[in-house]
Amino acid sequence: MRVVADSNIFVSALRFGGKPEELLRAAEDGRYVLLVSEPILLEIAEVFSRKFGWSSDRVATSLRRIRAVAEVTVPGQKVSACEDPDDDRILEAAVSGDATHVVSGDKHLLRMGTFRGAEIIRVRDFLALLDSSTKSDRDG
């Protein structure tokens, strides 16, 4: 599976933990391919700096963790498909990275359901899907 995580997922993973952190750890364990783009990384950095007051060193450390595990895609085409234009960068990464899934908590993206073959789902639903595919791999 090839997965684009919305920037809010990364922020939650690195700031609060929980299911979003499980998602990041599953990528670190090689259970799926995590995709990210420079615009997503920039948004993450801005949120940590502006909203949470993180130092530039702490932001850089967090971005290094993401880069170490993720495949960085370079969007080749602009997308204007989401009700919230800021969310189009997530869809652009999904297209350029041939994503099978987009993981998000954003209502605008979730309402779309799918985009160009990529299923748009919540973290908990993707983790359940990942667990069931891992179980079927072991059982098969």
mmCIF file with all atom_site columns, C-alpha atoms in Angstrom:
data_model
loop_
_atom_site.group_PDB
_atom_site.id
_atom_site.type_symbol
_atom_site.label_atom_id
_atom_site.label_alt_id
_atom_site.label_comp_id
_atom_site.label_asym_id
_atom_site.label_entity_id
_atom_site.label_seq_id
_atom_site.pdbx_PDB_ins_code
_atom_site.Cartn_x
_atom_site.Cartn_y
_atom_site.Cartn_z
_atom_site.occupancy
_atom_site.B_iso_or_equiv
_atom_site.pdbx_formal_charge
_atom_site.auth_seq_id
_atom_site.auth_comp_id
_atom_site.auth_asym_id
_atom_site.auth_atom_id
_atom_site.pdbx_PDB_model_num
ATOM 1   C CA . MET A 1 1   ? 0.000   0.000   0.000   1.00 0.00 ? 1   MET A CA 1
ATOM 2   C CA . ARG A 1 2   ? 1.127   3.506   -0.868  1.00 0.00 ? 2   ARG A CA 1
ATOM 3   C CA . VAL A 1 3   ? -0.208  6.128   1.524   1.00 0.00 ? 3   VAL A CA 1
ATOM 4   C CA . VAL A 1 4   ? -0.268  9.912   1.726   1.00 0.00 ? 4   VAL A CA 1
ATOM 5   C CA . ALA A 1 5   ? -0.921  11.130  5.245   1.00 0.00 ? 5   ALA A CA 1
ATOM 6   C CA . ASP A 1 6   ? -2.463  14.555  5.629   1.00 0.00 ? 6   ASP A CA 1
ATOM 7   C CA . SER A 1 7   ? -0.294  17.096  7.428   1.00 0.00 ? 7   SER A CA 1
ATOM 8   C CA . ASN A 1 8   ? -2.697  16.997  10.403  1.00 0.00 ? 8   ASN A CA 1
ATOM 9   C CA . ILE A 1 9   ? -1.842  13.312  10.850  1.00 0.00 ? 9   ILE A CA 1
ATOM 10  C CA . PHE A 1 10  ? 1.879   14.057  11.061  1.00 0.00 ? 10  PHE A CA 1
ATOM 11  C CA . VAL A 1 11  ? 1.285   16.915  13.495  1.00 0.00 ? 11  VAL A CA 1
ATOM 12  C CA . SER A 1 12  ? -0.846  14.678  15.703  1.00 0.00 ? 12  SER A CA 1
ATOM 13  C CA . ALA A 1 13  ? 1.676   11.829  15.505  1.00 0.00 ? 13  ALA A CA 1
ATOM 14  C CA . LEU A 1 14  ? 4.652   13.944  16.490  1.00 0.00 ? 14  LEU A CA 1
ATOM 15  C CA . ARG A 1 15  ? 2.877   16.190  19.003  1.00 0.00 ? 15  ARG A CA 1
ATOM 16  C CA . PHE A 1 16  ? 0.248   14.008  20.669  1.00 0.00 ? 16  PHE A CA 1
ATOM 17  C CA . GLY A 1 17  ? 0.957   10.352  19.772  1.00 0.00 ? 17  GLY A CA 1
ATOM 18  C CA . GLY A 1 18  ? -1.937  7.897   19.723  1.00 0.00 ? 18  GLY A CA 1
ATOM 19  C CA . LYS A 1 19  ? -3.230  6.334   16.511  1.00 0.00 ? 19  LYS A CA 1
ATOM 20  C CA . PRO A 1 20  ? -1.408  8.822   14.256  1.00 0.00 ? 20  PRO A CA 1
ATOM 21  C CA . GLU A 1 21  ? 1.888   7.816   15.878  1.00 0.00 ? 21  GLU A CA 1
ATOM 22  C CA . GLU A 1 22  ? 0.974   4.137   15.321  1.00 0.00 ? 22  GLU A CA 1
ATOM 23  C CA . LEU A 1 23  ? 0.545   5.002   11.649  1.00 0.00 ? 23  LEU A CA 1
ATOM 24  C CA . LEU A 1 24  ? 4.001   6.591   11.498  1.00 0.00 ? 24  LEU A CA 1
ATOM 25  C CA . ARG A 1 25  ? 5.572   3.662   13.342  1.00 0.00 ? 25  ARG A CA 1
ATOM 26  C CA . ALA A 1 26  ? 3.964   1.196   10.941  1.00 0.00 ? 26  ALA A CA 1
ATOM 27  C CA . ALA A 1 27  ? 5.700   3.044   8.092   1.00 0.00 ? 27  ALA A CA 1
ATOM 28  C CA . GLU A 1 28  ? 8.975   2.958   10.021  1.00 0.00 ? 28  GLU A CA 1
ATOM 29  C CA . ASP A 1 29  ? 8.455   -0.810  10.370  1.00 0.00 ? 29  ASP A CA 1
ATOM 30  C CA . GLY A 1 30  ? 8.051   -1.115  6.586   1.00 0.00 ? 30  GLY A CA 1
ATOM 31  C CA . ARG A 1 31  ? 4.416   -2.203  6.690   1.00 0.00 ? 31  ARG A CA 1
ATOM 32  C CA . TYR A 1 32  ? 3.445   0.238   3.914   1.00 0.00 ? 32  TYR A CA 1
ATOM 33  C CA . VAL A 1 33  ? 5.019   2.993   1.816   1.00 0.00 ? 33  VAL A CA 1
ATOM 34  C CA . LEU A 1 34  ? 4.479   6.460   3.273   1.00 0.00 ? 34  LEU A CA 1
ATOM 35  C CA . LEU A 1 35  ? 4.385   9.294   0.748   1.00 0.00 ? 35  LEU A CA 1
ATOM 36  C CA . VAL A 1 36  ? 4.971   12.981  1.398   1.00 0.00 ? 36  VAL A CA 1
ATOM 37  C CA . SER A 1 37  ? 5.679   16.079  -0.686  1.00 0.00 ? 37  SER A CA 1
ATOM 38  C CA . GLU A 1 38  ? 7.624   19.261  -0.009  1.00 0.00 ? 38  GLU A CA 1
ATOM 39  C CA . PRO A 1 39  ? 4.406   21.320  0.298   1.00 0.00 ? 39  PRO A CA 1
ATOM 40  C CA . ILE A 1 40  ? 3.172   18.926  3.003   1.00 0.00 ? 40  ILE A CA 1
ATOM 41  C CA . LEU A 1 41  ? 6.502   19.114  4.840   1.00 0.00 ? 41  LEU A CA 1
ATOM 42  C CA . LEU A 1 42  ? 6.409   22.910  4.653   1.00 0.00 ? 42  LEU A CA 1
ATOM 43  C CA . GLU A 1 43  ? 2.913   22.971  6.145   1.00 0.00 ? 43  GLU A CA 1
ATOM 44  C CA . ILE A 1 44  ? 4.004   20.675  8.987   1.00 0.00 ? 44  ILE A CA 1
ATOM 45  C CA . ALA A 1 45  ? 6.984   22.924  9.740   1.00 0.00 ? 45  ALA A CA 1
ATOM 46  C CA . GLU A 1 46  ? 4.791   26.029  9.742   1.00 0.00 ? 46  GLU A CA 1
ATOM 47  C CA . VAL A 1 47  ? 2.273   24.474  12.165  1.00 0.00 ? 47  VAL A CA 1
ATOM 48  C CA . PHE A 1 48  ? 4.970   23.354  14.596  1.00 0.00 ? 48  PHE A CA 1
ATOM 49  C CA . SER A 1 49  ? 6.685   26.749  14.505  1.00 0.00 ? 49  SER A CA 1
ATOM 50  C CA . ARG A 1 50  ? 3.660   29.016  14.508  1.00 0.00 ? 50  ARG A CA 1
ATOM 51  C CA . LYS A 1 51  ? 1.044   27.080  16.478  1.00 0.00 ? 51  LYS A CA 1
ATOM 52  C CA . PHE A 1 52  ? 3.207   25.188  18.952  1.00 0.00 ? 52  PHE A CA 1
ATOM 53  C CA . GLY A 1 53  ? 6.228   27.501  19.165  1.00 0.00 ? 53  GLY A CA 1
ATOM 54  C CA . TRP A 1 54  ? 8.731   24.745  18.434  1.00 0.00 ? 54  TRP A CA 1
ATOM 55  C CA . SER A 1 55  ? 12.353  25.737  17.927  1.00 0.00 ? 55  SER A CA 1
ATOM 56  C CA . SER A 1 56  ? 13.843  25.412  14.454  1.00 0.00 ? 56  SER A CA 1
ATOM 57  C CA . ASP A 1 57  ? 16.000  22.518  15.731  1.00 0.00 ? 57  ASP A CA 1
ATOM 58  C CA . ARG A 1 58  ? 12.983  20.614  17.035  1.00 0.00 ? 58  ARG A CA 1
ATOM 59  C CA . VAL A 1 59  ? 11.089  21.196  13.779  1.00 0.00 ? 59  VAL A CA 1
ATOM 60  C CA . ALA A 1 60  ? 14.106  20.038  11.754  1.00 0.00 ? 60  ALA A CA 1
ATOM 61  C CA . THR A 1 61  ? 14.412  16.877  13.860  1.00 0.00 ? 61  THR A CA 1
ATOM 62  C CA . SER A 1 62  ? 10.748  16.058  13.263  1.00 0.00 ? 62  SER A CA 1
ATOM 63  C CA . LEU A 1 63  ? 11.049  16.620  9.525   1.00 0.00 ? 63  LEU A CA 1
ATOM 64  C CA . ARG A 1 64  ? 14.151  14.397  9.411   1.00 0.00 ? 64  ARG A CA 1
ATOM 65  C CA . ARG A 1 65  ? 12.141  11.601  11.045  1.00 0.00 ? 65  ARG A CA 1
ATOM 66  C CA . ILE A 1 66  ? 9.473   11.903  8.356   1.00 0.00 ? 66  ILE A CA 1
ATOM 67  C CA . ARG A 1 67  ? 11.997  12.129  5.508   1.00 0.00 ? 67  ARG A CA 1
ATOM 68  C CA . ALA A 1 68  ? 13.841  9.063   6.839   1.00 0.00 ? 68  ALA A CA 1
ATOM 69  C CA . VAL A 1 69  ? 10.788  6.878   6.376   1.00 0.00 ? 69  VAL A CA 1
ATOM 70  C CA . ALA A 1 70  ? 8.791   8.551   3.598   1.00 0.00 ? 70  ALA A CA 1
ATOM 71  C CA . GLU A 1 71  ? 9.167   8.599   -0.143  1.00 0.00 ? 71  GLU A CA 1
ATOM 72  C CA . VAL A 1 72  ? 9.144   12.258  -1.207  1.00 0.00 ? 72  VAL A CA 1
ATOM 73  C CA . THR A 1 73  ? 6.984   12.767  -4.273  1.00 0.00 ? 73  THR A CA 1
ATOM 74  C CA . VAL A 1 74  ? 7.137   15.750  -6.583  1.00 0.00 ? 74  VAL A CA 1
ATOM 75  C CA . PRO A 1 75  ? 3.665   16.743  -7.721  1.00 0.00 ? 75  PRO A CA 1
ATOM 76  C CA . GLY A 1 76  ? 3.679   17.173  -11.466 1.00 0.00 ? 76  GLY A CA 1
ATOM 77  C CA . GLN A 1 77  ? 0.197   18.574  -11.862 1.00 0.00 ? 77  GLN A CA 1
ATOM 78  C CA . LYS A 1 78  ? -2.025  21.008  -10.013 1.00 0.00 ? 78  LYS A CA 1
ATOM 79  C CA . VAL A 1 79  ? -5.242  19.594  -8.616  1.00 0.00 ? 79  VAL A CA 1
ATOM 80  C CA . SER A 1 80  ? -8.353  21.639  -7.865  1.00 0.00 ? 80  SER A CA 1
ATOM 81  C CA . ALA A 1 81  ? -10.754 19.024  -6.592  1.00 0.00 ? 81  ALA A CA 1
ATOM 82  C CA . CYS A 1 82  ? -11.328 19.595  -2.894  1.00 0.00 ? 82  CYS A CA 1
ATOM 83  C CA . GLU A 1 83  ? -13.858 21.931  -1.319  1.00 0.00 ? 83  GLU A CA 1
ATOM 84  C CA . ASP A 1 84  ? -10.948 23.384  0.698   1.00 0.00 ? 84  ASP A CA 1
ATOM 85  C CA . PRO A 1 85  ? -8.222  24.411  -1.782  1.00 0.00 ? 85  PRO A CA 1
ATOM 86  C CA . ASP A 1 86  ? -5.544  23.993  0.920   1.00 0.00 ? 86  ASP A CA 1
ATOM 87  C CA . ASP A 1 87  ? -6.257  20.259  0.866   1.00 0.00 ? 87  ASP A CA 1
ATOM 88  C CA . ASP A 1 88  ? -5.444  19.975  -2.839  1.00 0.00 ? 88  ASP A CA 1
ATOM 89  C CA . ARG A 1 89  ? -1.727  19.607  -1.957  1.00 0.00 ? 89  ARG A CA 1
ATOM 90  C CA . ILE A 1 90  ? -2.591  16.284  -0.295  1.00 0.00 ? 90  ILE A CA 1
ATOM 91  C CA . LEU A 1 91  ? -4.371  15.115  -3.451  1.00 0.00 ? 91  LEU A CA 1
ATOM 92  C CA . GLU A 1 92  ? -1.454  16.291  -5.603  1.00 0.00 ? 92  GLU A CA 1
ATOM 93  C CA . ALA A 1 93  ? 0.917   14.141  -3.545  1.00 0.00 ? 93  ALA A CA 1
ATOM 94  C CA . ALA A 1 94  ? -1.469  11.199  -3.879  1.00 0.00 ? 94  ALA A CA 1
ATOM 95  C CA . VAL A 1 95  ? -1.531  11.525  -7.664  1.00 0.00 ? 95  VAL A CA 1
ATOM 96  C CA . SER A 1 96  ? 2.220   11.961  -8.056  1.00 0.00 ? 96  SER A CA 1
ATOM 97  C CA . GLY A 1 97  ? 2.969   9.085   -5.665  1.00 0.00 ? 97  GLY A CA 1
ATOM 98  C CA . ASP A 1 98  ? 0.404   6.649   -7.104  1.00 0.00 ? 98  ASP A CA 1
ATOM 99  C CA . ALA A 1 99  ? -1.204  6.424   -3.658  1.00 0.00 ? 99  ALA A CA 1
ATOM 100 C CA . THR A 1 100 ? -3.684  3.694   -2.855  1.00 0.00 ? 100 THR A CA 1
ATOM 101 C CA . HIS A 1 101 ? -4.853  5.577   0.252   1.00 0.00 ? 101 HIS A CA 1
ATOM 102 C CA . VAL A 1 102 ? -5.017  9.060   1.706   1.00 0.00 ? 102 VAL A CA 1
ATOM 103 C CA . VAL A 1 103 ? -5.194  9.105   5.497   1.00 0.00 ? 103 VAL A CA 1
ATOM 104 C CA . SER A 1 104 ? -6.778  12.193  6.985   1.00 0.00 ? 104 SER A CA 1
ATOM 105 C CA . GLY A 1 105 ? -8.999  13.547  9.695   1.00 0.00 ? 105 GLY A CA 1
ATOM 106 C CA . ASP A 1 106 ? -10.068 16.454  7.494   1.00 0.00 ? 106 ASP A CA 1
ATOM 107 C CA . LYS A 1 107 ? -13.811 16.523  6.813   1.00 0.00 ? 107 LYS A CA 1
ATOM 108 C CA . HIS A 1 108 ? -13.393 18.007  3.321   1.00 0.00 ? 108 HIS A CA 1
ATOM 109 C CA . LEU A 1 109 ? -11.131 15.186  2.209   1.00 0.00 ? 109 LEU A CA 1
ATOM 110 C CA . LEU A 1 110 ? -13.080 12.461  3.999   1.00 0.00 ? 110 LEU A CA 1
ATOM 111 C CA . ARG A 1 111 ? -16.317 13.551  2.310   1.00 0.00 ? 111 ARG A CA 1
ATOM 112 C CA . MET A 1 112 ? -14.676 12.895  -1.059  1.00 0.00 ? 112 MET A CA 1
ATOM 113 C CA . GLY A 1 113 ? -14.322 9.177   -0.232  1.00 0.00 ? 113 GLY A CA 1
ATOM 114 C CA . THR A 1 114 ? -11.901 8.483   -3.079  1.00 0.00 ? 114 THR A CA 1
ATOM 115 C CA . PHE A 1 115 ? -9.775  10.474  -5.467  1.00 0.00 ? 115 PHE A CA 1
ATOM 116 C CA . ARG A 1 116 ? -8.362  9.004   -8.682  1.00 0.00 ? 116 ARG A CA 1
ATOM 117 C CA . GLY A 1 117 ? -8.382  5.520   -7.228  1.00 0.00 ? 117 GLY A CA 1
ATOM 118 C CA . ALA A 1 118 ? -7.028  6.419   -3.783  1.00 0.00 ? 118 ALA A CA 1
ATOM 119 C CA . GLU A 1 119 ? -9.369  5.682   -0.886  1.00 0.00 ? 119 GLU A CA 1
ATOM 120 C CA . ILE A 1 120 ? -9.590  8.566   1.607   1.00 0.00 ? 120 ILE A CA 1
ATOM 121 C CA . ILE A 1 121 ? -9.970  7.208   5.138   1.00 0.00 ? 121 ILE A CA 1
ATOM 122 C CA . ARG A 1 122 ? -9.396  7.973   8.818   1.00 0.00 ? 122 ARG A CA 1
ATOM 123 C CA . VAL A 1 123 ? -6.299  6.793   10.689  1.00 0.00 ? 123 VAL A CA 1
ATOM 124 C CA . ARG A 1 124 ? -8.149  4.149   12.709  1.00 0.00 ? 124 ARG A CA 1
ATOM 125 C CA . ASP A 1 125 ? -9.717  2.698   9.554   1.00 0.00 ? 125 ASP A CA 1
ATOM 126 C CA . PHE A 1 126 ? -6.368  2.502   7.776   1.00 0.00 ? 126 PHE A CA 1
ATOM 127 C CA . LEU A 1 127 ? -4.740  0.847   10.795  1.00 0.00 ? 127 LEU A CA 1
ATOM 128 C CA . ALA A 1 128 ? -7.556  -1.729  10.852  1.00 0.00 ? 128 ALA A CA 1
ATOM 129 C CA . LEU A 1 129 ? -7.057  -2.339  7.127   1.00 0.00 ? 129 LEU A CA 1
ATOM 130 C CA . LEU A 1 130 ? -3.315  -2.669  7.661   1.00 0.00 ? 130 LEU A CA 1
ATOM 131 C CA . ASP A 1 131 ? -3.833  -5.126  10.532  1.00 0.00 ? 131 ASP A CA 1
ATOM 132 C CA . SER A 1 132 ? -6.255  -7.231  8.483   1.00 0.00 ? 132 SER A CA 1
ATOM 133 C CA . SER A 1 133 ? -3.893  -7.356  5.490   1.00 0.00 ? 133 SER A CA 1
ATOM 134 C CA . THR A 1 134 ? -0.994  -8.310  7.763   1.00 0.00 ? 134 THR A CA 1
ATOM 135 C CA . LYS A 1 135 ? -3.115  -11.028 9.370   1.00 0.00 ? 135 LYS A CA 1
ATOM 136 C CA . SER A 1 136 ? -4.175  -12.393 5.978   1.00 0.00 ? 136 SER A CA 1
ATOM 137 C CA . ASP A 1 137 ? -0.518  -12.388 4.865   1.00 0.00 ? 137 ASP A CA 1
ATOM 138 C CA . ARG A 1 138 ? 0.381   -14.467 7.929   1.00 0.00 ? 138 ARG A CA 1
ATOM 139 C CA . ASP A 1 139 ? -2.588  -16.792 7.477   1.00 0.00 ? 139 ASP A CA 1
ATOM 140 C CA . GLY A 1 140 ? -2.168  -17.157 3.734   1.00 0.00 ? 140 GLY A CA 1
#
